[in-house]
PDB file of C-alpha atoms in Angstrom:
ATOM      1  CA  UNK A   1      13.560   7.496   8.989  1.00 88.00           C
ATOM      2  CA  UNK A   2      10.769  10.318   9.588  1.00 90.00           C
ATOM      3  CA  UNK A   3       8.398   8.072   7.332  1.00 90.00           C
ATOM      4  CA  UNK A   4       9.514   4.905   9.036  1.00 91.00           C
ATOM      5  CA  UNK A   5       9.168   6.388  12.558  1.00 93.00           C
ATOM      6  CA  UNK A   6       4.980   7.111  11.076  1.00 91.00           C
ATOM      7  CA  UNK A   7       4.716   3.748  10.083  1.00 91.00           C
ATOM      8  CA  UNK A   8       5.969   2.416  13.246  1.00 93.00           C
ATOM      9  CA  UNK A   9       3.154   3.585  15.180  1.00 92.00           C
ATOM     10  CA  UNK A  10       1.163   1.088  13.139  1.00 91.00           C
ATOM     11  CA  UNK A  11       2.759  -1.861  14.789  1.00 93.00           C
ATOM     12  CA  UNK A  12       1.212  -1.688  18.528  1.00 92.00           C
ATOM     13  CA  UNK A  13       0.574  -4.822  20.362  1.00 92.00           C
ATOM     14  CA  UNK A  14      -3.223  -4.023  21.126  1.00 93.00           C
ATOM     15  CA  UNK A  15      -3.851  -4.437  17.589  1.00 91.00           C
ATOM     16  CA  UNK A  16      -4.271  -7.795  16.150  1.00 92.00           C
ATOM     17  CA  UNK A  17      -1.718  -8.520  13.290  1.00 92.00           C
ATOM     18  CA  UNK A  18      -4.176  -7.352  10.146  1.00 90.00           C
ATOM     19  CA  UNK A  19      -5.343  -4.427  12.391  1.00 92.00           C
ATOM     20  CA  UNK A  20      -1.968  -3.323  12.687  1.00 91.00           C
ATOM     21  CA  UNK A  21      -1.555  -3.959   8.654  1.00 91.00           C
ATOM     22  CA  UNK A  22      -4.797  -1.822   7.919  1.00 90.00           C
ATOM     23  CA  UNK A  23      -3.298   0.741  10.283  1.00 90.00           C
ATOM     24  CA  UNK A  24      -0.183   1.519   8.245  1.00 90.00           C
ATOM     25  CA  UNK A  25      -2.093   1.805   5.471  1.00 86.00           C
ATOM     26  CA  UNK A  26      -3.923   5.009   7.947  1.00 88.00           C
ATOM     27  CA  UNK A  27      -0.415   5.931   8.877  1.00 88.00           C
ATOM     28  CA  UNK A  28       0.789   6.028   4.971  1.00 86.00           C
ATOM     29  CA  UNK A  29      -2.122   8.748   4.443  1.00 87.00           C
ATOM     30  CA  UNK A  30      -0.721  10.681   7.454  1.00 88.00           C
ATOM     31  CA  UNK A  31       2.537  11.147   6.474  1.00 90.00           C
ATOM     32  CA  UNK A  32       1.229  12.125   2.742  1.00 87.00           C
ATOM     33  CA  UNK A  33      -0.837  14.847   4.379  1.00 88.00           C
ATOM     34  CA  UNK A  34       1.389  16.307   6.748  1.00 91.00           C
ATOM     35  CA  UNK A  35       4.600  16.034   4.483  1.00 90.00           C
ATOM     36  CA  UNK A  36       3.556  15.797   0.829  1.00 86.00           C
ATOM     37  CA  UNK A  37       6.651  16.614  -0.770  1.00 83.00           C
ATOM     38  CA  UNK A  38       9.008  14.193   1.533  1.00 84.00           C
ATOM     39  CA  UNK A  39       6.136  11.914   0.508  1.00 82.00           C
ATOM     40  CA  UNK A  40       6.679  12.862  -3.322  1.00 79.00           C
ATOM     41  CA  UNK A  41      10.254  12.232  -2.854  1.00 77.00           C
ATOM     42  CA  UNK A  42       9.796   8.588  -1.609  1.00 80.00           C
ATOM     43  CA  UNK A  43       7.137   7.403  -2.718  1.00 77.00           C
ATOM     44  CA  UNK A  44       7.899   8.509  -7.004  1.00 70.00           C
ATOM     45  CA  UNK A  45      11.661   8.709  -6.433  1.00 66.00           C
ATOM     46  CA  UNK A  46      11.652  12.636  -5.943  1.00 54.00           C
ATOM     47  CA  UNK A  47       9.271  12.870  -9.294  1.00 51.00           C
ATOM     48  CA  UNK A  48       7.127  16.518  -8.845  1.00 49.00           C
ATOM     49  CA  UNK A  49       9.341  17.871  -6.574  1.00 49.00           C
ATOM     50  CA  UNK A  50      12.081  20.538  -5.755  1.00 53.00           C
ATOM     51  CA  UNK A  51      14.066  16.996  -4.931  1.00 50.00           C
ATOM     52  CA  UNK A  52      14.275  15.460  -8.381  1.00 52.00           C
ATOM     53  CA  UNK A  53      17.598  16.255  -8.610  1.00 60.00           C
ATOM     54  CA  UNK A  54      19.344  14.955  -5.399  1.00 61.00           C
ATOM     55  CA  UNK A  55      22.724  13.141  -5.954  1.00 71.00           C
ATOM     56  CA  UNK A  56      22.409   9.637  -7.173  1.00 76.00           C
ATOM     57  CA  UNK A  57      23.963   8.180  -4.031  1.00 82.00           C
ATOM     58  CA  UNK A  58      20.851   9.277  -1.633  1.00 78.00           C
ATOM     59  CA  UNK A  59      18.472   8.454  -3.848  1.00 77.00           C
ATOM     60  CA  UNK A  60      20.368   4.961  -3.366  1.00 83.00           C
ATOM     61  CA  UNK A  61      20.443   5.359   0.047  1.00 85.00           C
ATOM     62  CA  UNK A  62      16.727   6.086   0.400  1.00 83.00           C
ATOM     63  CA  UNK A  63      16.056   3.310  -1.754  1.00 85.00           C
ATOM     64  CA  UNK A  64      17.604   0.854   0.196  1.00 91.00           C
ATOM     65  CA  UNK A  65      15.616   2.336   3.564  1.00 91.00           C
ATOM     66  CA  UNK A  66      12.569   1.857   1.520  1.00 90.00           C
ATOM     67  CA  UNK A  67      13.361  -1.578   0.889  1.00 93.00           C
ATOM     68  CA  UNK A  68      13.601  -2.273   4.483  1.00 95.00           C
ATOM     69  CA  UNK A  69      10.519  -0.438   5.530  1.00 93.00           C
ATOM     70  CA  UNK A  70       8.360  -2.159   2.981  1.00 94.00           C
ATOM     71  CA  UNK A  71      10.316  -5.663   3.988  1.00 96.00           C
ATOM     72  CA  UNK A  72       8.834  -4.827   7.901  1.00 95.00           C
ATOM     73  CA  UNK A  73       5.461  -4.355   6.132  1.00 95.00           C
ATOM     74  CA  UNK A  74       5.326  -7.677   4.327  1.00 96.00           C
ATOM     75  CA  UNK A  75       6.615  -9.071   7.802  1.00 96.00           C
ATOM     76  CA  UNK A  76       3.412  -7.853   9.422  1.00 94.00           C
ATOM     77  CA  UNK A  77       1.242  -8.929   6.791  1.00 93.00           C
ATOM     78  CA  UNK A  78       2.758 -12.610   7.411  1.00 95.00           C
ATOM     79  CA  UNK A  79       1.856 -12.926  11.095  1.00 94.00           C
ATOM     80  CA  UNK A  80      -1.682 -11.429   9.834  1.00 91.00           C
ATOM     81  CA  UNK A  81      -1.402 -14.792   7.660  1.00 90.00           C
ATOM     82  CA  UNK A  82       0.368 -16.775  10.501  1.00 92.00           C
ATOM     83  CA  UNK A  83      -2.376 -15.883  13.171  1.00 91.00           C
ATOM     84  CA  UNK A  84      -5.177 -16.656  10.887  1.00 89.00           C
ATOM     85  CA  UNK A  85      -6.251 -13.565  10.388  1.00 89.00           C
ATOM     86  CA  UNK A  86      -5.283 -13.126   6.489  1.00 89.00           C
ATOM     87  CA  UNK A  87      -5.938 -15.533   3.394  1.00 87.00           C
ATOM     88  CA  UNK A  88      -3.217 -17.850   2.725  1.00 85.00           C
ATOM     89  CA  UNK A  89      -3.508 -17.497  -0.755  1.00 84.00           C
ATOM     90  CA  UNK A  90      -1.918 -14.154  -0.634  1.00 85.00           C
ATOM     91  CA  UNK A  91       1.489 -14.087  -1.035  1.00 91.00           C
ATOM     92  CA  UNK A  92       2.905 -11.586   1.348  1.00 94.00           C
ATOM     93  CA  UNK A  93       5.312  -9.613  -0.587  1.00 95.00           C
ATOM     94  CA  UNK A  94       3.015  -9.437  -3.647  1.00 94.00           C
ATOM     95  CA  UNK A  95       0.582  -8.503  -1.426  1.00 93.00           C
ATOM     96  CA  UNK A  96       2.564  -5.745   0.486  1.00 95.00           C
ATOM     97  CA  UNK A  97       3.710  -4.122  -2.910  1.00 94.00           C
ATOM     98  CA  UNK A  98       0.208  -4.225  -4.119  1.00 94.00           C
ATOM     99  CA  UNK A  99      -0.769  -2.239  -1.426  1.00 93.00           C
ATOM    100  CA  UNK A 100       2.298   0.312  -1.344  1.00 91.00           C
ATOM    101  CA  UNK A 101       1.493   0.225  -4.822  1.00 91.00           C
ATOM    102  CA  UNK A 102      -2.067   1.326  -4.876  1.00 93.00           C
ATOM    103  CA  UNK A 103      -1.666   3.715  -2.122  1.00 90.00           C
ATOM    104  CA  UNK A 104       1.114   5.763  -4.376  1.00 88.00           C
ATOM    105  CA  UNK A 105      -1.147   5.384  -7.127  1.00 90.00           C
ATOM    106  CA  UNK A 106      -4.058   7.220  -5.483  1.00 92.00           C
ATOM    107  CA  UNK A 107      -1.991   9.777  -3.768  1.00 89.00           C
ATOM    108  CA  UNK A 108      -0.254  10.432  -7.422  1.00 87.00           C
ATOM    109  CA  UNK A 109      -3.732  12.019  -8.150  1.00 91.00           C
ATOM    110  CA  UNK A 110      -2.638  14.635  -6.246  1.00 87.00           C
ATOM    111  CA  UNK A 111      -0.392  15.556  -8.476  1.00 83.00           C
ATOM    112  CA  UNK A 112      -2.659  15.965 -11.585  1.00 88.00           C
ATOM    113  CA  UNK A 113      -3.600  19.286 -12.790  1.00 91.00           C
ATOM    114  CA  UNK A 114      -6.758  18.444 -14.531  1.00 95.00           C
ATOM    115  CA  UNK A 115     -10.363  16.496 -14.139  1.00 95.00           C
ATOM    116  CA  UNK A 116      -8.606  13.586 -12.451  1.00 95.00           C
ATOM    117  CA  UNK A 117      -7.020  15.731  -9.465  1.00 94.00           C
ATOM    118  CA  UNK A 118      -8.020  14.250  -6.317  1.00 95.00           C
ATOM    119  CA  UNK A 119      -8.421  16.949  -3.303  1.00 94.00           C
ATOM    120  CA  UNK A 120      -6.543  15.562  -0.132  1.00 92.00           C
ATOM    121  CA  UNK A 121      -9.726  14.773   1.386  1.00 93.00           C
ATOM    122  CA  UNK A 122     -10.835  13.180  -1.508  1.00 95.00           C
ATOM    123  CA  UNK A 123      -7.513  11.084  -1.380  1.00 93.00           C
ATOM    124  CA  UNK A 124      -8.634  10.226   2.454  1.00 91.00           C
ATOM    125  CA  UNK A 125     -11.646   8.830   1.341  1.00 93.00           C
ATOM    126  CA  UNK A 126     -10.940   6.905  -1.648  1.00 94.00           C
ATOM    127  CA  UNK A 127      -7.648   5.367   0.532  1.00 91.00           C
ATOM    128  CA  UNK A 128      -9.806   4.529   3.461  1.00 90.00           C
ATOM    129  CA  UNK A 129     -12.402   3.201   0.725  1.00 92.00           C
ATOM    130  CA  UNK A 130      -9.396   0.861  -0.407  1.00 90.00           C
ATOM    131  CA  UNK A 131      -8.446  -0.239   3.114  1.00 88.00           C
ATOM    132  CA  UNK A 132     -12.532  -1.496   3.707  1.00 88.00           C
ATOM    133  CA  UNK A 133     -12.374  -2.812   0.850  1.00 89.00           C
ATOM    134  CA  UNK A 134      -9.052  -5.098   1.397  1.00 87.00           C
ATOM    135  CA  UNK A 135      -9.656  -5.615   5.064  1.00 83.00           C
ATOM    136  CA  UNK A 136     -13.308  -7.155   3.926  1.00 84.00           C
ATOM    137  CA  UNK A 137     -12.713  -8.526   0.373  1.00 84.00           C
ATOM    138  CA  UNK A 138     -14.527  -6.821  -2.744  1.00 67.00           C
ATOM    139  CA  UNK A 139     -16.912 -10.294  -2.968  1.00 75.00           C
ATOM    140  CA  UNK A 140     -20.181  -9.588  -1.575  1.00 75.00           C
ATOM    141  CA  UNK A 141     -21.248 -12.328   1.184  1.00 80.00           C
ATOM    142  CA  UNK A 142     -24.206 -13.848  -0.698  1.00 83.00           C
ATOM    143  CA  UNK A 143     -21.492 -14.502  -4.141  1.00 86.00           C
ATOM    144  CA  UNK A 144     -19.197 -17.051  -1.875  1.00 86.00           C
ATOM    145  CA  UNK A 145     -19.092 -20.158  -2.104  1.00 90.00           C
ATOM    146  CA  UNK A 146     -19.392 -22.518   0.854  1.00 93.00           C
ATOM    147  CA  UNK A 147     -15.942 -21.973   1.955  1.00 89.00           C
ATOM    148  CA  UNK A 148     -16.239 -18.147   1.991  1.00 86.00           C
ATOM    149  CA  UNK A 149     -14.335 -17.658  -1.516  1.00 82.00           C
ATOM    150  CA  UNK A 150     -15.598 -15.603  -4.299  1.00 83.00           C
ATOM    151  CA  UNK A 151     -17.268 -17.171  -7.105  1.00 86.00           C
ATOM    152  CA  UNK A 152     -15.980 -14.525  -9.358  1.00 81.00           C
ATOM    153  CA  UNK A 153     -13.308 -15.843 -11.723  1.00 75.00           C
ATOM    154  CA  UNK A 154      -9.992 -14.031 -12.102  1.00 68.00           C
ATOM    155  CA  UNK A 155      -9.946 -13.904 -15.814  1.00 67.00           C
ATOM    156  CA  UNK A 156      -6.980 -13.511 -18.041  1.00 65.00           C
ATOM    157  CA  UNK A 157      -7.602 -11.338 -21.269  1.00 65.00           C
ATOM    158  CA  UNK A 158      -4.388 -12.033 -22.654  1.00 64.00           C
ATOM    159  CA  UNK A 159      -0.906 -12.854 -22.035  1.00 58.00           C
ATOM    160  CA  UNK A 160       1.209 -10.889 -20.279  1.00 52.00           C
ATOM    161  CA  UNK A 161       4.795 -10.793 -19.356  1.00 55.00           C
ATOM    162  CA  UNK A 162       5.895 -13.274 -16.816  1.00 53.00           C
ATOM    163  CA  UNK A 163       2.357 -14.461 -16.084  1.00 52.00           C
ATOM    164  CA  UNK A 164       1.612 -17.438 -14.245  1.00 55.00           C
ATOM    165  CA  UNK A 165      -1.731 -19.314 -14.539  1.00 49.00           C
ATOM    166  CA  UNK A 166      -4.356 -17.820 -11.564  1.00 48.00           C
ATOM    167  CA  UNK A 167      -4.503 -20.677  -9.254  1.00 45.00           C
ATOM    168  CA  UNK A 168      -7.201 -20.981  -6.722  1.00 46.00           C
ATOM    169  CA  UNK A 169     -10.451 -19.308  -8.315  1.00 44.00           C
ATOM    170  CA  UNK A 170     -13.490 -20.374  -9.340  1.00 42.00           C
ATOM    171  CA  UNK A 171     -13.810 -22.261 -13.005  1.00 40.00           C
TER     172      UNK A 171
END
């Protein structure tokens, strides 16, 4: 509830519908900062922390919390899609667990204890890094085409799992 009450503060009507998406993503970084191992807890299901052992029926319960909390998330990032604001051709729950994704994967560098450590400022910046870089696209302007889309194909270097063909990119 403490994390959902941070994220909450992302969803305020002044901001437009991706601001307010970019914003949790500020928010998320917050709460890792000022609560790292509640953040642990949730974030790597208690993995690093004095919590690894809590009773199977929390972890359940904080699961399902999660679940809902990252549901409201991928509800904001489809009004960023319904008000124009976000590509179309991002499927808003892939999209919202890519993100939650990638933001647990930087903060886990925290948790290193060698070369790869990341300082908590240096977690700030390579998150806010991240958050330019989705809130602007990766492609820069002069490699689009003429409808704004990257030229850069999404390759496939094998097969994977469960993949479907990449629609929607450049031959």
């Amino acid at each position: 509830d403490q994390f959902a009450a941070y994220l909450d503060q992302a969803w305020r009507p002044e901001y437009s519908p991706l601001e307010q998406v970019m914003a949790c993503g500020e928010l998320y970084l917050r709460f890792h900062l000022e609560h790292p191992n509640s953040f642990r807890f949730l974030a790597f299901d208690g993995f690093g922390t004095e919590l690894s052992h809590v009773d199977e029926e929390l972890r359940q319960r904080v699961g399902e919390r999660l679940d809902e909390i990252l549901g409201v998330f991928q509800a904001h990032i489809e009004a960023a899609v319904r008000a124009g604001e976000a590509d179309p051709g991002f499927a808003p729950r892939e999209a919202a667990r890519f993100l939650w994704g990638a933001w647990n994967g930087v903060v886990s560098f925290s948790l290193r204890n060698d070369r790869m450590a990341l300082s908590d400022g240096e977690i700030a910046a390579v998150l806010r890094l991240g958050r330019r870089m989705v809130n602007e696209g990766l492609t820069a302007p002069g490699f689009r085409d003429a409808e704004g889309r990257s030229k850069a194909r999404l390759v496939n270097t094998g097969d994977v799992a469960g993949e479907e063909p990449v629609s929607g990119t450049a031959p």
